[in-house]
XYZ file of C-alpha atoms in Angstrom:
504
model
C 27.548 -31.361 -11.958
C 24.699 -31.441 -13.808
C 22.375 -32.731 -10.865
C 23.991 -29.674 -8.819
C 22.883 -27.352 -11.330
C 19.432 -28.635 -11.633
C 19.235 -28.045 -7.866
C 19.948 -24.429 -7.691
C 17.855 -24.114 -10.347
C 14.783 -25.556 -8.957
C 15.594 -23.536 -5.874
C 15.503 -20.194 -7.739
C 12.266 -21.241 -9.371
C 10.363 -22.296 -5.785
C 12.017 -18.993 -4.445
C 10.609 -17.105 -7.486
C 7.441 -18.893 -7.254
C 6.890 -18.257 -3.584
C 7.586 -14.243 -3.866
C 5.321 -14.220 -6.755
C 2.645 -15.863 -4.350
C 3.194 -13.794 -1.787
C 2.786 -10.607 -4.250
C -0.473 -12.177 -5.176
C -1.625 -12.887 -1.477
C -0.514 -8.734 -0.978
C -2.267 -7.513 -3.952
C -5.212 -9.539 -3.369
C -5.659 -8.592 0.314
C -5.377 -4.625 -0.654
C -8.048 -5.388 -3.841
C -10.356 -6.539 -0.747
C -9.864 -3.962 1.328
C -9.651 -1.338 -1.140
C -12.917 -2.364 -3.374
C -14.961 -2.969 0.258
C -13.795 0.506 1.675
C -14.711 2.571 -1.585
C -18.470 0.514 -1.751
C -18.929 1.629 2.113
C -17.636 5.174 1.191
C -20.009 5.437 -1.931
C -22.880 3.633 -0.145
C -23.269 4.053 3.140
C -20.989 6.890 4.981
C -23.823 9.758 3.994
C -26.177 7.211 6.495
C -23.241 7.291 9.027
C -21.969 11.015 8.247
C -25.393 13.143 9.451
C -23.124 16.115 8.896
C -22.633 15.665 5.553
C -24.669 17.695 3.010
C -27.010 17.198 0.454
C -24.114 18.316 -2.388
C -21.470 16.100 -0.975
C -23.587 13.071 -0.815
C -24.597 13.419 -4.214
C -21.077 13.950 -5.091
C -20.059 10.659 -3.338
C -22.829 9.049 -4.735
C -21.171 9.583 -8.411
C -17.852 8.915 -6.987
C -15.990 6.540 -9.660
C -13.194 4.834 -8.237
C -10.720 5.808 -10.143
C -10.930 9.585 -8.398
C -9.998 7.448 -5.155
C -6.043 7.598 -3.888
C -5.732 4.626 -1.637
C -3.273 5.244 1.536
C -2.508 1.821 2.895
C -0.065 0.377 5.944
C 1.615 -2.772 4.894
C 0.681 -5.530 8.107
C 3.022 -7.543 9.780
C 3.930 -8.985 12.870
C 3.408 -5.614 15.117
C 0.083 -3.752 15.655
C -0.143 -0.132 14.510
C -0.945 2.717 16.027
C -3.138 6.149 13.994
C -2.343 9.258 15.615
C -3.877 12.326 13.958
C -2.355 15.945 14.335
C -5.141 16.806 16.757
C -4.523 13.945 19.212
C -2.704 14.425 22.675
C -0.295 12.886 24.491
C -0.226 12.184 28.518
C 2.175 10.592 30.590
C -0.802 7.886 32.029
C -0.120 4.491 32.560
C -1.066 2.335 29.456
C -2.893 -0.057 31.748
C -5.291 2.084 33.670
C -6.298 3.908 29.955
C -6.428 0.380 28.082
C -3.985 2.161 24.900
C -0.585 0.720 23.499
C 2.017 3.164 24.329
C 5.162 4.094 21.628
C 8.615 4.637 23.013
C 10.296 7.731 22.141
C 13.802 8.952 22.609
C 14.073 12.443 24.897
C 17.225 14.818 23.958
C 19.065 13.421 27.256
C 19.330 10.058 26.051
C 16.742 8.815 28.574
C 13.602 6.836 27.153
C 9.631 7.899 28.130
C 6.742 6.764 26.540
C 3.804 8.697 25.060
C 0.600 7.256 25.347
C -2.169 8.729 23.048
C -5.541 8.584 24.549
C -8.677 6.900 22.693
C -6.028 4.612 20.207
C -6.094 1.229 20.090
C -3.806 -0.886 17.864
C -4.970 -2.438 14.676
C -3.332 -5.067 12.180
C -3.266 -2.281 9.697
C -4.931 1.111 7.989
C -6.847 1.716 5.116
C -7.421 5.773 4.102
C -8.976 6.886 1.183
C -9.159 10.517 -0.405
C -11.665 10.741 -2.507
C -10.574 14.235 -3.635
C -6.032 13.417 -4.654
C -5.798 16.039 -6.932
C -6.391 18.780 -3.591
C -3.944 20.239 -0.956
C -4.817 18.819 2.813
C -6.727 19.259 4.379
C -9.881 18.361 2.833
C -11.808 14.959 4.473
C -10.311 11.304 4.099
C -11.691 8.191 5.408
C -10.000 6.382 7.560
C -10.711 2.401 8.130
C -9.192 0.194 11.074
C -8.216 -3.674 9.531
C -8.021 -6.372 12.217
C -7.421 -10.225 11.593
C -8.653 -12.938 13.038
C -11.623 -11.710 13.761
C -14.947 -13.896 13.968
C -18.310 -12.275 11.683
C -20.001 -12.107 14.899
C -17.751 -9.885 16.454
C -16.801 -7.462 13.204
C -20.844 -6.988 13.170
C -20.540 -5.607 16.776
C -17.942 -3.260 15.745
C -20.393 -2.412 12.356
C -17.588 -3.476 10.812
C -17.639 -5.266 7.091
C -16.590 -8.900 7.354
C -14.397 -9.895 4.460
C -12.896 -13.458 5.151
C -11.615 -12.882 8.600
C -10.945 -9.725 8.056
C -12.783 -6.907 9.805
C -13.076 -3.380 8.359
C -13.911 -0.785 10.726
C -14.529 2.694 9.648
C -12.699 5.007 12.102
C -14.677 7.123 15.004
C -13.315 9.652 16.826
C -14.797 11.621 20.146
C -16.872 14.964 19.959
C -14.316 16.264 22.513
C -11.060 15.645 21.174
C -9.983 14.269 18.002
C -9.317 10.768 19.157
C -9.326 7.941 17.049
C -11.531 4.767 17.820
C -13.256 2.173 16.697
C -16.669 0.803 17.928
C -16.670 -1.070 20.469
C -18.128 -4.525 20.971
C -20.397 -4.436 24.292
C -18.101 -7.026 26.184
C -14.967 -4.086 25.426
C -17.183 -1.139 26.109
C -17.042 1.048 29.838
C -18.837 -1.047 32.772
C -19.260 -4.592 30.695
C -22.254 -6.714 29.393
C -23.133 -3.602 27.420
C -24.965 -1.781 30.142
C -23.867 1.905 30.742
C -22.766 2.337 34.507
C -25.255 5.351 35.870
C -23.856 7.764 37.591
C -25.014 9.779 41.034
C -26.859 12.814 40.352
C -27.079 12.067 36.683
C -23.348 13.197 36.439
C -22.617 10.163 34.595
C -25.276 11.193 32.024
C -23.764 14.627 30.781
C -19.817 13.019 30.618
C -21.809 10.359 28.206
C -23.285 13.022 26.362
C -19.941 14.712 25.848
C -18.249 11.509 24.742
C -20.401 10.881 21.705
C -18.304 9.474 18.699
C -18.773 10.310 14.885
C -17.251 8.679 12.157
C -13.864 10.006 11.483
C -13.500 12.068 8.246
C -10.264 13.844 8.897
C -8.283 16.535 6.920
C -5.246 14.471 5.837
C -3.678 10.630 6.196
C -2.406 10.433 9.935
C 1.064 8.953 11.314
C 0.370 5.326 11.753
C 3.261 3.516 13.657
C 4.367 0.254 15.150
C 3.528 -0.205 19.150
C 6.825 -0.419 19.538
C 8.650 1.574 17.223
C 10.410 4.415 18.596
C 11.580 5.643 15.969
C 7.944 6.397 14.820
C 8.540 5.549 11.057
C 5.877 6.237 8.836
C 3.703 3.211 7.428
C 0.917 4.697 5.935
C 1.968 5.018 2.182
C 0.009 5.987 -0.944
C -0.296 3.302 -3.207
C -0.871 2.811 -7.164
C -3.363 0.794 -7.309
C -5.139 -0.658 -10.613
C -8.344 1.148 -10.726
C -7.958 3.893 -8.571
C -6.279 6.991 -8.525
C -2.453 7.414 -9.181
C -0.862 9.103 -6.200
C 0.632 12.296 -6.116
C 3.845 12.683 -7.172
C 6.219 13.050 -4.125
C 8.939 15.836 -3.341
C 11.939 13.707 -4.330
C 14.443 12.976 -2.210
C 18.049 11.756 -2.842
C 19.412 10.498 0.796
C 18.110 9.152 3.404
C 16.128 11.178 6.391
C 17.960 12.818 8.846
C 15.868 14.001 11.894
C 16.580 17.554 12.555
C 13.760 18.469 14.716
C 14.892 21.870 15.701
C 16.915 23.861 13.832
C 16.286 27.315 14.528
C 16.931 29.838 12.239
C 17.246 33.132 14.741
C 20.238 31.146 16.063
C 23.399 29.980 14.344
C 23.918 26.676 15.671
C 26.631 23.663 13.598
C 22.970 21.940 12.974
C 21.308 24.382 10.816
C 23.168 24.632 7.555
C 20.810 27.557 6.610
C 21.913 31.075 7.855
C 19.501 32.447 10.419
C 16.895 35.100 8.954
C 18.156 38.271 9.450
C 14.647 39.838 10.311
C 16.082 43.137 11.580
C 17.888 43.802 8.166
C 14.526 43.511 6.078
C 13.574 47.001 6.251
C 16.259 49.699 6.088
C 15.953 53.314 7.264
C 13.361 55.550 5.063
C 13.192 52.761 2.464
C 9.657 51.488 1.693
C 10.070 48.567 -0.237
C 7.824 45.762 -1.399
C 7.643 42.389 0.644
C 6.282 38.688 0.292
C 6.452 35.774 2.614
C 5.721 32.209 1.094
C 4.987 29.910 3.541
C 4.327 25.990 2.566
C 4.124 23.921 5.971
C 4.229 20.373 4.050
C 3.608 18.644 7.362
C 5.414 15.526 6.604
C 7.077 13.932 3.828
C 4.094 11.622 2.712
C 2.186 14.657 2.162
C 4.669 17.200 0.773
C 4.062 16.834 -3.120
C 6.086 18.207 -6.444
C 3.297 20.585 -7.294
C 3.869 22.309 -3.739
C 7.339 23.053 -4.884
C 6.225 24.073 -8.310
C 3.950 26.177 -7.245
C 5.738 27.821 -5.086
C 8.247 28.487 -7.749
C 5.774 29.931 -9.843
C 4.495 32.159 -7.200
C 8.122 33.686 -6.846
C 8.574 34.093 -10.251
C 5.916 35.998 -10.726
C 6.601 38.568 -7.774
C 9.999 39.025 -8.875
C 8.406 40.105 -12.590
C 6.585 42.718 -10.821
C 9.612 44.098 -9.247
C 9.790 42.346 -5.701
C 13.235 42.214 -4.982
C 14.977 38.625 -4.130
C 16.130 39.394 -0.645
C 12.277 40.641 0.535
C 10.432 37.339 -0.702
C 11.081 35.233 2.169
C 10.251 31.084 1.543
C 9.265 29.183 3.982
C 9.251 25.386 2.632
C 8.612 21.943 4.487
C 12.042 20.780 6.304
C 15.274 21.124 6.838
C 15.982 18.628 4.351
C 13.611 19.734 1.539
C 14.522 23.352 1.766
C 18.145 21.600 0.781
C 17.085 19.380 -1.959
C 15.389 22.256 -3.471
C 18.373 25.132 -3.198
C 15.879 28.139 -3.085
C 16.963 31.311 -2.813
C 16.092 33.020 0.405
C 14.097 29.869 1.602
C 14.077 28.576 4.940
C 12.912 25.510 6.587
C 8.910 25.947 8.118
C 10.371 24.753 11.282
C 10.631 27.346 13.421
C 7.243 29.338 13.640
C 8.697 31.883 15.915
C 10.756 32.878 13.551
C 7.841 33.275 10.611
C 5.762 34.887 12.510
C 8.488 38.014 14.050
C 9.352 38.180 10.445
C 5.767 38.702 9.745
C 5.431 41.106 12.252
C 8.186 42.909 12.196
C 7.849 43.977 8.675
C 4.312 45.115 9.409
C 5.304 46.992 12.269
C 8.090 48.808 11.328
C 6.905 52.021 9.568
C 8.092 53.003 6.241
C 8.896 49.749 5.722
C 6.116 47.751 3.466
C 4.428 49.593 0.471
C 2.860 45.968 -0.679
C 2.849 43.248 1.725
C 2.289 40.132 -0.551
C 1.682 36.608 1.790
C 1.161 33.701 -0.247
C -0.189 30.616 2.148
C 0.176 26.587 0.604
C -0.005 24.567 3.708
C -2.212 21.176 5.316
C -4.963 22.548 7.031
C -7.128 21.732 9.833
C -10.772 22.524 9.054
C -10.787 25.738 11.315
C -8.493 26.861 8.899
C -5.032 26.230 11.308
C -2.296 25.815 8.933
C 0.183 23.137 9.827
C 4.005 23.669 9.506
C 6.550 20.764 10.198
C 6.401 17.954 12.162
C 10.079 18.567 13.689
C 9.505 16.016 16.382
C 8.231 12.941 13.971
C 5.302 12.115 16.821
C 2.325 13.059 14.357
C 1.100 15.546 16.480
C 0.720 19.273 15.998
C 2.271 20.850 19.051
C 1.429 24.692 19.376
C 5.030 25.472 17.759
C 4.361 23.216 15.188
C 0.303 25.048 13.971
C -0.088 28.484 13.047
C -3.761 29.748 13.787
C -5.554 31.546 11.920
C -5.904 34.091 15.097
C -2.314 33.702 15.414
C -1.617 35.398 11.829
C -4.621 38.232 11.970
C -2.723 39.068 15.058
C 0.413 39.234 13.450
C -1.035 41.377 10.712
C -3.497 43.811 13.038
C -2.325 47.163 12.500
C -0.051 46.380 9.300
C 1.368 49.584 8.478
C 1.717 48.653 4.879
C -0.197 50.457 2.116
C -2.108 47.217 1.447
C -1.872 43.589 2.640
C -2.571 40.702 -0.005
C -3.190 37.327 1.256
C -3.240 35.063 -1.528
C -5.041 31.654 0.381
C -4.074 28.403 -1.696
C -4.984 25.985 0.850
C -8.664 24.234 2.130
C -11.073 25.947 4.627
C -10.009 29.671 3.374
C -13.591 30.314 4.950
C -12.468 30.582 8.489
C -10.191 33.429 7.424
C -12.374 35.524 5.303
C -14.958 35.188 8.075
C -12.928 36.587 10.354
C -11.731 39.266 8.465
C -15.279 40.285 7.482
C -15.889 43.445 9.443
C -12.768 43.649 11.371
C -11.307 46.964 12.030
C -7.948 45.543 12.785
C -7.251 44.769 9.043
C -8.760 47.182 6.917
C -5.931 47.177 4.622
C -5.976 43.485 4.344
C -7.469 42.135 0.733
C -8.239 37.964 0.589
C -7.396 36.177 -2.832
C -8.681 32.597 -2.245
C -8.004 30.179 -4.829
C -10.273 28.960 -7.442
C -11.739 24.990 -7.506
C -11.259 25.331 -12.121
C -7.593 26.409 -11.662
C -4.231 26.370 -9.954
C -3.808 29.759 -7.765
C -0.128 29.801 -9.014
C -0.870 29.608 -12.494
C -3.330 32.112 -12.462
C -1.730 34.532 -11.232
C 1.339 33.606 -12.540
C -0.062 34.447 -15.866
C -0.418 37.690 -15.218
C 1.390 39.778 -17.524
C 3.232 42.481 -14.921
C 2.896 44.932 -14.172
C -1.229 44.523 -14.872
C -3.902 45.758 -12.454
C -5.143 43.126 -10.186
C -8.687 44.197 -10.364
C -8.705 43.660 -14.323
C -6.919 40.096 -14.138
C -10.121 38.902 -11.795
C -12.403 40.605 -14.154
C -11.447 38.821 -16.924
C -12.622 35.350 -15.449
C -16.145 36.108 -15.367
C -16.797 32.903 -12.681
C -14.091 35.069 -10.812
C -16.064 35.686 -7.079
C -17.579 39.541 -6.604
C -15.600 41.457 -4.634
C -16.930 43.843 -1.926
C -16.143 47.737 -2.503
C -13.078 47.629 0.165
C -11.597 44.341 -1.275
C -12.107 46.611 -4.870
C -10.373 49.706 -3.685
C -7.215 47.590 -2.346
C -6.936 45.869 -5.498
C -7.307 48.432 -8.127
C -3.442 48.486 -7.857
C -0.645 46.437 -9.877
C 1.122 43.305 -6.956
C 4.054 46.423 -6.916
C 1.399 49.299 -5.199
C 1.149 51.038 -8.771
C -2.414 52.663 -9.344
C -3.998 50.999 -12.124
C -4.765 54.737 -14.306
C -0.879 54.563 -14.787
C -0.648 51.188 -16.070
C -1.886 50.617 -19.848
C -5.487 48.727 -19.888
């Protein structure tokens, strides 16, 4: 008996030993791969990156690591696949375009496969953000990880050799946003290294076109197993000794339930939120005060607390100034976090149709909006296109799933409201004020961009109501100068009052 028992206990203690092993083999590997990528992001990207400029060299030049969120996929016996919200899918054969394709599941039951041009499957990913404590988008580095790899052939690929592993930073294609590594010469178009040349100097200009730059993307992308068609996510942020905690996710309390299209103009046994009643938002002769709040999220991974609590923030504060509940419209993340949270008057960012004739049609209809308040929290791409959902899980940002910033100027052209205050809390606000600047289409439209020394939320959330807008940006004297038309529009309290009947 006492033989037995001196058994099982050995066995617990190899068993313990060999999962403590293990951890140490994981947390080793990552240290590697971690410490290598932040040296290469520090040291050398400004001699890779000939876009970058003067200020954010220096700035990466004093990074420390512990600013540095590490985004990691954990290996294992199946390649993985990055696919970036800008990539595209096409219905080629995987072996005329030299790709891994991912099997997806259509809404008849029958299975197709996606195949996403330019990617090539790796043993694992490696993304740093240098910048955690900011909304996407803003630029992350992404690195490729393959094993087995001889120091020969990683130096081909510029890659950094660390024990037979190779550490490729990421390129992607002039033309699309197509993620790649470099290719050793025996891999490359036409073999042995030597371009093929094409008649007429034809094959010249398509060369030209095809140039790749290191890839220094606006958020983590989707990384999935080759064969995974389910497309689960397996990039995660990582808390790492040394680096920077991650951001603290949404939580959730059950499991994911894909509900990649729940509409909310129609009433269907899916969509457990009732549909937005667009039509009812402005009532005959009654010229109210409106807000829409509109935080895409993206996906999960991305989709932090502080999104929620800012948005909460934002609301209270309208309501203080007299916004009534059923005119502040939410539009938060999913299906599913829209639920966890319980907000009143929120709906899921699923359906941009459905944000965007809400938009409109409170702008359009006349005597409808005295203030028109939009307050914007969502990823963006660096020409300022805000991204919404991913409804479909494939990573990609189909045209129902981005809202341009074209798309909302033309949604707000013509606004018969008194005023129209876009309050920007997201990156690359720049696209939108310089399209704004001069146009004749939104000369009641005022841009409030956040500040890099404070939350947006809290700022103006303490506000005390109902105070002139002008004076609350005066009394940050870093506050930017506003032009005389930006002036005029704000010399109002959020509710349309003129400041000379407000106490100073």
């Amino acid at each position: 008996m006492r033989f037995q028992s001196m058994r099982v206990s050995l066995l617990i203690f190899a068993l313990l030993l060999a999962e403590c092993r293990g951890s140490q083999i994981k947390f080793g590997r990552l240290d590697r791969w971690a410490k290598a990528g932040f040296q290469y992001l520090k040291l050398n990207l400004c001699r890779r990156v000939s876009s970058l400029s003067e200020s954010e060299c220096k700035r990466l030049s004093h990074l420390h690591q512990s600013g540095v969120a590490v985004y990691v996929s954990e290996p294992n016996s199946e390649k993985v696949l990055a696919i970036l919200p800008d990539s595209y899918s096409t219905g080629l054969l995987a072996s005329k375009q030299g790709g891994y394709a991912i099997a997806s599941v259509l809404d008849d039951g029958k299975r197709h496969q996606d195949f996403y041009l330019g990617s090539t499957a790796h043993d694992a990913v490696l993304v740093l953000d240098p910048s955690p404590g900011e909304s996407f988008g803003h630029p992350v580095v992404l690195f490729y990880i393959d094993f087995n790899v001889t120091k020969k052939k990683c130096g081909h690929r510029d890659g950094i050799f660390i024990g037979e592993e190779c550490l490729t930073l990421a390129l992607k294609s002039r033309c699309q946003n197509q993620l790649k590594r470099r290719q050793s010469r025996s891999e490359r178009p036409g073999g042995k290294g030597r371009a093929r040349r094409g008649r007429g100097g034809g094959g010249a200009r398509h060369a030209g076109g095809a140039q790749r730059r290191p890839l220094r993307d606006t958020l983590p992308p989707l990384v999935v197993g080759v064969r995974d068609g389910n497309r689960t996510q397996r990039l995660h942020c990582v808390d790492h000794p040394g680096f920077a905690p991650c951001p603290r996710l949404l939580p959730m309390s059950s499991p994911s339930a894909p509900a990649s299209s729940c509409e909310l103009n129609k009433n269907t046994r899916r969509c457990h939120q009732q549909p937005l009643a667009t039509h009812l938002s402005c009532r005959l002769y009654q010229t109210c005060d409106h807000a829409v709040l509109l935080s895409g999220g993206w996906q999960e991974q991305i989709t932090f607390l502080h999104h929620v609590q800012s948005l909460r923030l934002f609301y209270r504060m309208l309501r203080s100034n007299g916004f009534h509940k059923d005119h502040i419209k939410t539009f938060f993340a999913g299906s599913r976090q829209v639920a966890e949270e319980s907000a009143e008057g929120a709906y899921p960012a699923t359906e941009k149709e459905a944000i965007r004739n809400h938009v409109s049609h409170v702008c359009r209809k006349e005597h409808c909006a005295d203030s028109l308040v939009l307050y914007l929290n969502s990823p963006t791409r660096n020409d300022g296109t805000m991204l919404l959902w991913d409804g479909n899980y494939n990573g990609i940002a189909d045209a129902k799933e981005r809202y341009s910033v074209g798309e909302l100027l033309a949604d707000l052209a013509g606004c018969r409201a008194s005023r129209v205050l876009l309050f920007v809390d997201q990156s690359y606000s720049g696209a939108l004020a310089k399209r704004l600047k001069g146009s004749l289409k939104h000369l009641n439209v005022a841009l409030l961009v956040d500040f890099p020394w404070t939350e947006m939320a809290e700022y103006w959330g303490s506000s005390d109501p109902p105070r002139c807008l002008i004076d609350h940006l005066s009394q940050d004297p870093a506050a930017p100068r506003l032009g005389d038309s930006a002036a005029a529009l704000l010399n109002v309290t959020l509710a349309g009052a003129p400041c000379s009947a407000t106490p100073r």
